[in-house]
PDB file of C-alpha atoms in Angstrom:
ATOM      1  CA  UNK A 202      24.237  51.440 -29.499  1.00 45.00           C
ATOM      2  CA  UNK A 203      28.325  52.207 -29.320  1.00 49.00           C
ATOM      3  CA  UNK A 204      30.122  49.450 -29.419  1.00 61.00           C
ATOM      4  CA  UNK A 205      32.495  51.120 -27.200  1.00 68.00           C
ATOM      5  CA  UNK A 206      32.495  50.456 -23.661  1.00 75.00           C
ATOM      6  CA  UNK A 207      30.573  53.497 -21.663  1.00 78.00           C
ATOM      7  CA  UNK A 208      32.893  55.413 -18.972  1.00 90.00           C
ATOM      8  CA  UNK A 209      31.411  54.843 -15.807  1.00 96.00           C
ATOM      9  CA  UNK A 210      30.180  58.170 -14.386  1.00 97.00           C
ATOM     10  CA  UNK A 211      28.198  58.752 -11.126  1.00 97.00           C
ATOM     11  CA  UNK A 212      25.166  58.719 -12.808  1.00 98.00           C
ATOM     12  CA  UNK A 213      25.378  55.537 -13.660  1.00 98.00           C
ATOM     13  CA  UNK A 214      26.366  53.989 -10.566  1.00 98.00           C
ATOM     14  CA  UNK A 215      22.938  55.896  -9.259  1.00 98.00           C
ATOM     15  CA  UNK A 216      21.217  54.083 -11.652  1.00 98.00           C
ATOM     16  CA  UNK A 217      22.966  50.942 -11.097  1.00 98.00           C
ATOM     17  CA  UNK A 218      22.075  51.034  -8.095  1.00 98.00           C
ATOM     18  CA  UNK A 219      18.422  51.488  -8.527  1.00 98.00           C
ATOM     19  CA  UNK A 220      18.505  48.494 -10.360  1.00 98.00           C
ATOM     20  CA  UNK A 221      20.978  46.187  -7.560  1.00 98.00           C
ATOM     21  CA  UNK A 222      17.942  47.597  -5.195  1.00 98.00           C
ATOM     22  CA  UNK A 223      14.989  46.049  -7.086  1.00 98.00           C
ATOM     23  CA  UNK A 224      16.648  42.372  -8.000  1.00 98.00           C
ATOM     24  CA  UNK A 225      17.187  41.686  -4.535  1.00 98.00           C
ATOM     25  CA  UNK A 226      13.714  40.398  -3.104  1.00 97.00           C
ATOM     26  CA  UNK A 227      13.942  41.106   0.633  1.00 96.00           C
ATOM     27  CA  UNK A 228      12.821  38.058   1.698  1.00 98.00           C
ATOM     28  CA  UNK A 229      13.943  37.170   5.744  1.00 97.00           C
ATOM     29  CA  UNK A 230      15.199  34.160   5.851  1.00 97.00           C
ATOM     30  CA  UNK A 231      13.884  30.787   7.655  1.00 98.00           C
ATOM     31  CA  UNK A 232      14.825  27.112   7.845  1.00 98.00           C
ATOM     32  CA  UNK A 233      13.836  24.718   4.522  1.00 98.00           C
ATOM     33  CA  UNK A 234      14.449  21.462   3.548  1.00 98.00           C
ATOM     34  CA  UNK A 235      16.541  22.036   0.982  1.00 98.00           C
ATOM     35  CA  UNK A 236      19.431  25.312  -0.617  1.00 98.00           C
ATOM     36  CA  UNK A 237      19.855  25.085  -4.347  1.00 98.00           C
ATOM     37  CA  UNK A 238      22.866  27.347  -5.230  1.00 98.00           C
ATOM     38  CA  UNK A 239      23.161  28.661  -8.430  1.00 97.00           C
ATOM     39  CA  UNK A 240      26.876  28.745  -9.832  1.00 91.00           C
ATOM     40  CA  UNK A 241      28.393  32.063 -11.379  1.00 84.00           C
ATOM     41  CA  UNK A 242      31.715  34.228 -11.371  1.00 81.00           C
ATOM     42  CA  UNK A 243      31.177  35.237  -7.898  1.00 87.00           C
ATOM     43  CA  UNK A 244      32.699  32.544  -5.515  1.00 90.00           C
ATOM     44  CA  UNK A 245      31.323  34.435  -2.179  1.00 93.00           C
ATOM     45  CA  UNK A 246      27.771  32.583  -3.600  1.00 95.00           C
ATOM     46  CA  UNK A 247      29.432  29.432  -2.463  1.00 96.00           C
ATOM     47  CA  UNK A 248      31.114  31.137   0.617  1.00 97.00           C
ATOM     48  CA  UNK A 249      27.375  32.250   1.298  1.00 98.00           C
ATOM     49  CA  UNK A 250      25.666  29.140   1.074  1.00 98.00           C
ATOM     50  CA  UNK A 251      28.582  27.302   3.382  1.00 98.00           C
ATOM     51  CA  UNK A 252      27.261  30.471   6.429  1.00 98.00           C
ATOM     52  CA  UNK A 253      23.878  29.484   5.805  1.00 98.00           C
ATOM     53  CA  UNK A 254      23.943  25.564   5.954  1.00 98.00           C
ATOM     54  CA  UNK A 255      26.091  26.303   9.534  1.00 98.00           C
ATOM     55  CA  UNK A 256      24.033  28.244  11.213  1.00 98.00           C
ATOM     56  CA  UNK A 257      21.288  25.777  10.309  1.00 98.00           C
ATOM     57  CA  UNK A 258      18.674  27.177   7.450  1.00 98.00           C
ATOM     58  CA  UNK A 259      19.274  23.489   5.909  1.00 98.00           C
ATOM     59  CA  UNK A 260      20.907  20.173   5.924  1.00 98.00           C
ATOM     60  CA  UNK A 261      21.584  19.961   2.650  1.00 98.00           C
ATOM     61  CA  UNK A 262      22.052  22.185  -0.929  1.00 98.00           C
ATOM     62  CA  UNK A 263      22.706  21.313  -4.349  1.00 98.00           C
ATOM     63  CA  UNK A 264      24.931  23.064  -5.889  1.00 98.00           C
ATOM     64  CA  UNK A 265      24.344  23.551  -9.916  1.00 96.00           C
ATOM     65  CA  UNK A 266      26.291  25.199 -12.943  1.00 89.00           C
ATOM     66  CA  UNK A 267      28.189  24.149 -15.325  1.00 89.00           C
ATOM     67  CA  UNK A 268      30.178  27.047 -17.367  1.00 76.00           C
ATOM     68  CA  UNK A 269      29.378  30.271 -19.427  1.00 70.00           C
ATOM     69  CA  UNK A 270      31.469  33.045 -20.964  1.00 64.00           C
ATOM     70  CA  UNK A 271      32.177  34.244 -17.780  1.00 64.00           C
ATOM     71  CA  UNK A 272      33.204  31.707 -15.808  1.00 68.00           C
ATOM     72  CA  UNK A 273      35.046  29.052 -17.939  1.00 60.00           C
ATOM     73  CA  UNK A 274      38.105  30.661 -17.892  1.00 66.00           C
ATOM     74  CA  UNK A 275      37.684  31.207 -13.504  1.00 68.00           C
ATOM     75  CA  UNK A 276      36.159  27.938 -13.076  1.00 68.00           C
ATOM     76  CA  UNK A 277      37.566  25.625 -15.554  1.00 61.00           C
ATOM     77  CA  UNK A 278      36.271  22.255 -14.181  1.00 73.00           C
ATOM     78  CA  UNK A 279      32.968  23.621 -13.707  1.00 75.00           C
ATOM     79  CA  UNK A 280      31.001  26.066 -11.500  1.00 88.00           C
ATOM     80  CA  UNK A 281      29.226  23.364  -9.560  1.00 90.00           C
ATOM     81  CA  UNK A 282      32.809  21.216  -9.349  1.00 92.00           C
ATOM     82  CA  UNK A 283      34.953  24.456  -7.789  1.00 91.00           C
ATOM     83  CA  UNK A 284      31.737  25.556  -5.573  1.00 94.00           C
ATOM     84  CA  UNK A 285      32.103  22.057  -3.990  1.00 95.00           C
ATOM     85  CA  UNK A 286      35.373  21.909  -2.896  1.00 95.00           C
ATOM     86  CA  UNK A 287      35.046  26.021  -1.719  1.00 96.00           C
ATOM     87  CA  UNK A 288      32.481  24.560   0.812  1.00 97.00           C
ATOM     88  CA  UNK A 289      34.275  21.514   1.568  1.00 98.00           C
ATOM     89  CA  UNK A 290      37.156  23.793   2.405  1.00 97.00           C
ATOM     90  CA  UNK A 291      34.793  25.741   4.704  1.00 98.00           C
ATOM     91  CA  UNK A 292      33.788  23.187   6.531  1.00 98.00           C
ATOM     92  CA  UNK A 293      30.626  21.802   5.166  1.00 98.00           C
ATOM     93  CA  UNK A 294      30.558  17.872   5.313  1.00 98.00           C
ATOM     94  CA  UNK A 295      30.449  16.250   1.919  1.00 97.00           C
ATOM     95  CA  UNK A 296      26.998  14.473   2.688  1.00 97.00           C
ATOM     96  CA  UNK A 297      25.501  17.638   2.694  1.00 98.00           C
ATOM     97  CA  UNK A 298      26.239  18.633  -0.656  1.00 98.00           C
ATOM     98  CA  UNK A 299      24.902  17.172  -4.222  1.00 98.00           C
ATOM     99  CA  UNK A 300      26.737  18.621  -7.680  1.00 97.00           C
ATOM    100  CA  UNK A 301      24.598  19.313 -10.654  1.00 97.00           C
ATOM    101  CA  UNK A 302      27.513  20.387 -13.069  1.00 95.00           C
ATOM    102  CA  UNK A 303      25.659  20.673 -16.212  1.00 94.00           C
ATOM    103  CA  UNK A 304      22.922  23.819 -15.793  1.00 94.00           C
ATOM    104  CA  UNK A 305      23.844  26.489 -18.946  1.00 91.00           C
ATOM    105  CA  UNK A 306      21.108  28.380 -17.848  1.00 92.00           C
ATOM    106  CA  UNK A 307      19.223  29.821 -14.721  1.00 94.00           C
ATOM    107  CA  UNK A 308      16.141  27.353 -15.807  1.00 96.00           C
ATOM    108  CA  UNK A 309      18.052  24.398 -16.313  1.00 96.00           C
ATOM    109  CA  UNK A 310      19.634  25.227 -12.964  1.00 96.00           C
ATOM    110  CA  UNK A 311      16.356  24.994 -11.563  1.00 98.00           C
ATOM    111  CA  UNK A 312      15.305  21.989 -13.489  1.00 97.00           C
ATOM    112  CA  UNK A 313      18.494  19.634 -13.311  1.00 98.00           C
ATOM    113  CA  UNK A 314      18.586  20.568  -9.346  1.00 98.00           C
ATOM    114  CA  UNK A 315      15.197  19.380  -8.947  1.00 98.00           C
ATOM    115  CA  UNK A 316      15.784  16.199 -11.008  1.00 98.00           C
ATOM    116  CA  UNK A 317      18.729  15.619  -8.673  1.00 98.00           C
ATOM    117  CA  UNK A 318      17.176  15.656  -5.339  1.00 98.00           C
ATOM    118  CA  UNK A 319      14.428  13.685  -6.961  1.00 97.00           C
ATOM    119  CA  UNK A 320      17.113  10.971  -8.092  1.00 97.00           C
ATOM    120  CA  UNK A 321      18.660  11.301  -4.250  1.00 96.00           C
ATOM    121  CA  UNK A 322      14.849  10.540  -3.055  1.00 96.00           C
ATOM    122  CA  UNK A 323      14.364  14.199  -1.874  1.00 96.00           C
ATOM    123  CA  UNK A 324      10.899  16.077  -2.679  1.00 96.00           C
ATOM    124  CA  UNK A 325      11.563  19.744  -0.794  1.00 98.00           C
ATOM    125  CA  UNK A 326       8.289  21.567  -0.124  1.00 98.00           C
ATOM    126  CA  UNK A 327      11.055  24.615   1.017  1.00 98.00           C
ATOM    127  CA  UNK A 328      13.801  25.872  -0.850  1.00 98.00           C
ATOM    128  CA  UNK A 329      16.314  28.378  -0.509  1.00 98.00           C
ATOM    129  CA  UNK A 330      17.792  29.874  -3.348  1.00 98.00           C
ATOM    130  CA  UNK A 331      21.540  31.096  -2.978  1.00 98.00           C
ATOM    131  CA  UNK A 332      22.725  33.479  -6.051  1.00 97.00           C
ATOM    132  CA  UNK A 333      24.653  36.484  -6.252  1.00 95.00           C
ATOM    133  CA  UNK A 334      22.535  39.596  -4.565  1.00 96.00           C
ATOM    134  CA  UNK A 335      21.208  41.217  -7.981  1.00 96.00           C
ATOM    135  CA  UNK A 336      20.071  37.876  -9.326  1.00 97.00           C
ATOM    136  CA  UNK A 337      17.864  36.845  -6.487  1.00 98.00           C
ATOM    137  CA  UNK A 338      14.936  38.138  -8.973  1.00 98.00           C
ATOM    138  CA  UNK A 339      15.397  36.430 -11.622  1.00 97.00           C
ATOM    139  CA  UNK A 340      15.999  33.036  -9.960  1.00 98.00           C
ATOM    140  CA  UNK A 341      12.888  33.751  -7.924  1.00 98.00           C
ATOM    141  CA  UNK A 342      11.029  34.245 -11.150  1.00 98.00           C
ATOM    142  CA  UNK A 343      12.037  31.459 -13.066  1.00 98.00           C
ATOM    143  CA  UNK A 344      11.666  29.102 -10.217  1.00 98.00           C
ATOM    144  CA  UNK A 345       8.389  30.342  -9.617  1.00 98.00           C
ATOM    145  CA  UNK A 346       7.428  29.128 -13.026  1.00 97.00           C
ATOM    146  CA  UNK A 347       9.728  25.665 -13.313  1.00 96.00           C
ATOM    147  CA  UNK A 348       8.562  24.328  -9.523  1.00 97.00           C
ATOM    148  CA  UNK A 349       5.736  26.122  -8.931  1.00 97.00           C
ATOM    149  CA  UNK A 350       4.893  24.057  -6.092  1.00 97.00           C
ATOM    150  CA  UNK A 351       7.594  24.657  -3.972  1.00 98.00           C
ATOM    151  CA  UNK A 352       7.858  27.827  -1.142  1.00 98.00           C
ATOM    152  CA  UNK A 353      10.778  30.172  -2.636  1.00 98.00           C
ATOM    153  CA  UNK A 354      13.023  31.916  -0.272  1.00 98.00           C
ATOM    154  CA  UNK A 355      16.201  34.121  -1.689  1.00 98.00           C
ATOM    155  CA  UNK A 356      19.699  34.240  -0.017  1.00 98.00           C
ATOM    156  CA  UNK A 357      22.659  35.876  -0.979  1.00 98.00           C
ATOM    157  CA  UNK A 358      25.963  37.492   0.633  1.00 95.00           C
ATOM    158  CA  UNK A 359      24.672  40.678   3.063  1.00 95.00           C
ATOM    159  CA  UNK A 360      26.811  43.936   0.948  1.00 96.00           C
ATOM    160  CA  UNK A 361      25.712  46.786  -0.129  1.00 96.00           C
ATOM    161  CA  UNK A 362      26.518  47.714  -3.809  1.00 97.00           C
ATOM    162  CA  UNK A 363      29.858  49.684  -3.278  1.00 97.00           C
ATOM    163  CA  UNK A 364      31.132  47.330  -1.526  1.00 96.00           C
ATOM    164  CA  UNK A 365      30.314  43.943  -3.738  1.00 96.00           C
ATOM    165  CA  UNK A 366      31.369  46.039  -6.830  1.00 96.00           C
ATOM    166  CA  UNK A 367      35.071  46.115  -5.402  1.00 95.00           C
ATOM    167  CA  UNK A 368      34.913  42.559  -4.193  1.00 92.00           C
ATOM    168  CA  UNK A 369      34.197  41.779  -7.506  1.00 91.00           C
ATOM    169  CA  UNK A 370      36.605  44.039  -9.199  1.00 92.00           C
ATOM    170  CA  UNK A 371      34.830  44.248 -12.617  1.00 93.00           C
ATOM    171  CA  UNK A 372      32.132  46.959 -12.167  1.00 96.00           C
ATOM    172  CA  UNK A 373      31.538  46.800 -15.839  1.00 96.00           C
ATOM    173  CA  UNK A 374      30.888  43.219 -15.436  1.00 92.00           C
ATOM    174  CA  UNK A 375      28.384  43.491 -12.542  1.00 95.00           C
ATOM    175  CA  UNK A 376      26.692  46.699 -13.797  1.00 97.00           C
ATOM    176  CA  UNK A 377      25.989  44.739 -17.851  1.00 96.00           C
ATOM    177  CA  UNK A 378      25.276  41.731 -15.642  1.00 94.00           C
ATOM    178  CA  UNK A 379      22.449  43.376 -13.892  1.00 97.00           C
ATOM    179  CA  UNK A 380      21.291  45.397 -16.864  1.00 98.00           C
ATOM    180  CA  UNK A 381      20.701  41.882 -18.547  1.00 96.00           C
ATOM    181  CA  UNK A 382      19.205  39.562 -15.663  1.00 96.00           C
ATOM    182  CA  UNK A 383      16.484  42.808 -15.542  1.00 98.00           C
ATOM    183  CA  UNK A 384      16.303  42.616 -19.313  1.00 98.00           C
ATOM    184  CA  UNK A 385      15.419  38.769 -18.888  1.00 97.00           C
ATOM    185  CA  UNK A 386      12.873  39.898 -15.840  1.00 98.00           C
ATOM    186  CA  UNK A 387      11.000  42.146 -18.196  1.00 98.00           C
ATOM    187  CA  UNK A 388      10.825  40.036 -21.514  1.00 97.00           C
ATOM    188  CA  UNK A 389      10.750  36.341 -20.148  1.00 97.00           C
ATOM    189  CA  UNK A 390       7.726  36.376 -18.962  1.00 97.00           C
ATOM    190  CA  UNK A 391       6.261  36.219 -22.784  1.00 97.00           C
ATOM    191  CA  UNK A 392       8.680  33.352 -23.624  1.00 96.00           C
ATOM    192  CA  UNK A 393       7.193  31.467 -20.887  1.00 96.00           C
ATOM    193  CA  UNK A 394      10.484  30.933 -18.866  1.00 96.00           C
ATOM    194  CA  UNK A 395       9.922  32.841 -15.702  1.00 97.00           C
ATOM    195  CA  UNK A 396       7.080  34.503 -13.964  1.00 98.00           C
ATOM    196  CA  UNK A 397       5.545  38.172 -14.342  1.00 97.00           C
ATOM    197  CA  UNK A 398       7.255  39.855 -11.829  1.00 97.00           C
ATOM    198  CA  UNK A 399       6.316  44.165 -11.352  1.00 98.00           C
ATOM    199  CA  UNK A 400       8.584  46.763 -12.204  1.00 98.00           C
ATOM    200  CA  UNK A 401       8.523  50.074 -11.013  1.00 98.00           C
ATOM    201  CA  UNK A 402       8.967  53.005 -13.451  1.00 98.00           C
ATOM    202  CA  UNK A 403      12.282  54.069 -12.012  1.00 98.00           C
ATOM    203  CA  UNK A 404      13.765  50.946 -12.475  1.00 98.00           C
ATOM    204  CA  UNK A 405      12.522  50.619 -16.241  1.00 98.00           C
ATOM    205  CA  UNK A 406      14.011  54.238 -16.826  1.00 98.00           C
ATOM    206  CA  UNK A 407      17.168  53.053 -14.787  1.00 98.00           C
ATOM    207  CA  UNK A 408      17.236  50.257 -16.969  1.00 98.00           C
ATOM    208  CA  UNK A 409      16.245  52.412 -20.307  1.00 98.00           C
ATOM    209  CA  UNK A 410      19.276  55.073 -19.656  1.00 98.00           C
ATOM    210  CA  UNK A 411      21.990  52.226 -18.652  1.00 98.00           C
ATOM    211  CA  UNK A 412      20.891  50.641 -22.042  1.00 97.00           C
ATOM    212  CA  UNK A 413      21.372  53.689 -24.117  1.00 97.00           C
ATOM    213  CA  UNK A 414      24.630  54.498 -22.317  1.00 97.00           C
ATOM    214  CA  UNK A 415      26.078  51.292 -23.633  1.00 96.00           C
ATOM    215  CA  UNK A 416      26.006  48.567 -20.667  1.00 97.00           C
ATOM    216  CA  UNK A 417      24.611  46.194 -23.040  1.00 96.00           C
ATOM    217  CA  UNK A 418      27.315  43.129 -23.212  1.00 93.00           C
ATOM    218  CA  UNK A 419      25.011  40.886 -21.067  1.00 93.00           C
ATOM    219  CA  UNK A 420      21.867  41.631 -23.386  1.00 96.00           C
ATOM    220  CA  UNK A 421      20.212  38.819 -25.041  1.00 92.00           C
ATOM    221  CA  UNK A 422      21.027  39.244 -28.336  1.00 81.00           C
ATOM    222  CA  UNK A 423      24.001  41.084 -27.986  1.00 60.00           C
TER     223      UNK A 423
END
């Protein structure tokens, strides 16, 4: 693999785009007893999850992350602590929302949020998970094997792929982003961290020609 970062070609963004298609689940969305938010770059996940608990899909939502590469320098107190005051500031009441600021990891998101509605005296049966649109997969996946007991539904921000890519800004970042949470689909299953989840052909090739074209900076390993 080049170290080099790959031009971006229209190829590519077909490909992407295969990819952005298969990691968001499709699920329609209902009311549960509980959200559980999963920090990251992307501050419309918090902006999402403050639409959701207003019109009424839950009373209250944890929010959980702490930092990584690429968010420490964005979200220097925290994912978790600058998701709080985003929904504060739109209007969600601070009784509705519990901070789990220490999560490195989707599975420790999953885990720490669980202790922390257990410590607040809150066993969900129904949980909504609230993550950026291409990791809906992968959060579904790893919840599915962390709290197996609980019904999953995924949420995130209604866009299309063009359009989040220039919210974002970084299509680099989103397009390596995705590359890896598919990666981490595919091979965490055998490490025991998430669930076997199917994947189409296209989307492996997708994945297989993004790879050798050098969006590889979110890779484990890498």
């Amino acid at each position: 693999m080049s170290n080099t970062p790959p031009t971006i070609s229209d190829e590519h963004y077909r490909l992407a785009e295969r990819i952005w298609d298969y990691h968001r689940m499709g699920h329609e969305l209902r009311p549960v007893d509980v959200a559980v938010v999963l920090g990251c770059h992307d501050l419309g996940v918090a902006a999402c999850a403050a639409k959701l608990y207003q019109a009424g899909f839950f009373a209250r939502m944890v929010l959980t992350g702490g930092n990584s590469p690429s968010t420490a320098e964005v979200f220097p107190r925290g994912e978790a602590v600058h998701y709080r005051q985003h929904v504060l500031d739109l209007g969600v009441p601070d009784e509705a929302v519990l901070v789990e600021p220490w999560a490195a990891n989707t599975g420790q998101n999953i885990t720490l949020s669980r202790q922390l509605l257990a410590e607040a005296g809150l066993a969900p049966a129904t949980v909504m998970l609230v993550t950026m649109p291409y990791m809906q997969r992968r959060a579904y996946a790893t919840t599915r094997r962390v709290w197996p007991e609980v019904t999953v539904v995924c949420a995130s921000e209604p866009v299309g792929f063009r359009d989040y890519l220039a919210g974002i800004g970084d299509d680099r970042l989103v397009i390596d982003t995705m590359v890896g949470d598919l990666q981490r689909v595919i091979e965490y299953p055998d490490r025991g961290f998430a669930v076997e989840q199917h994947v189409p052909d296209d989307v492996r090739a997708a994945y297989r020609a993004l790879v050798d074209a050098g969006f590889t900076s979110r890779l484990i390993g890498a």
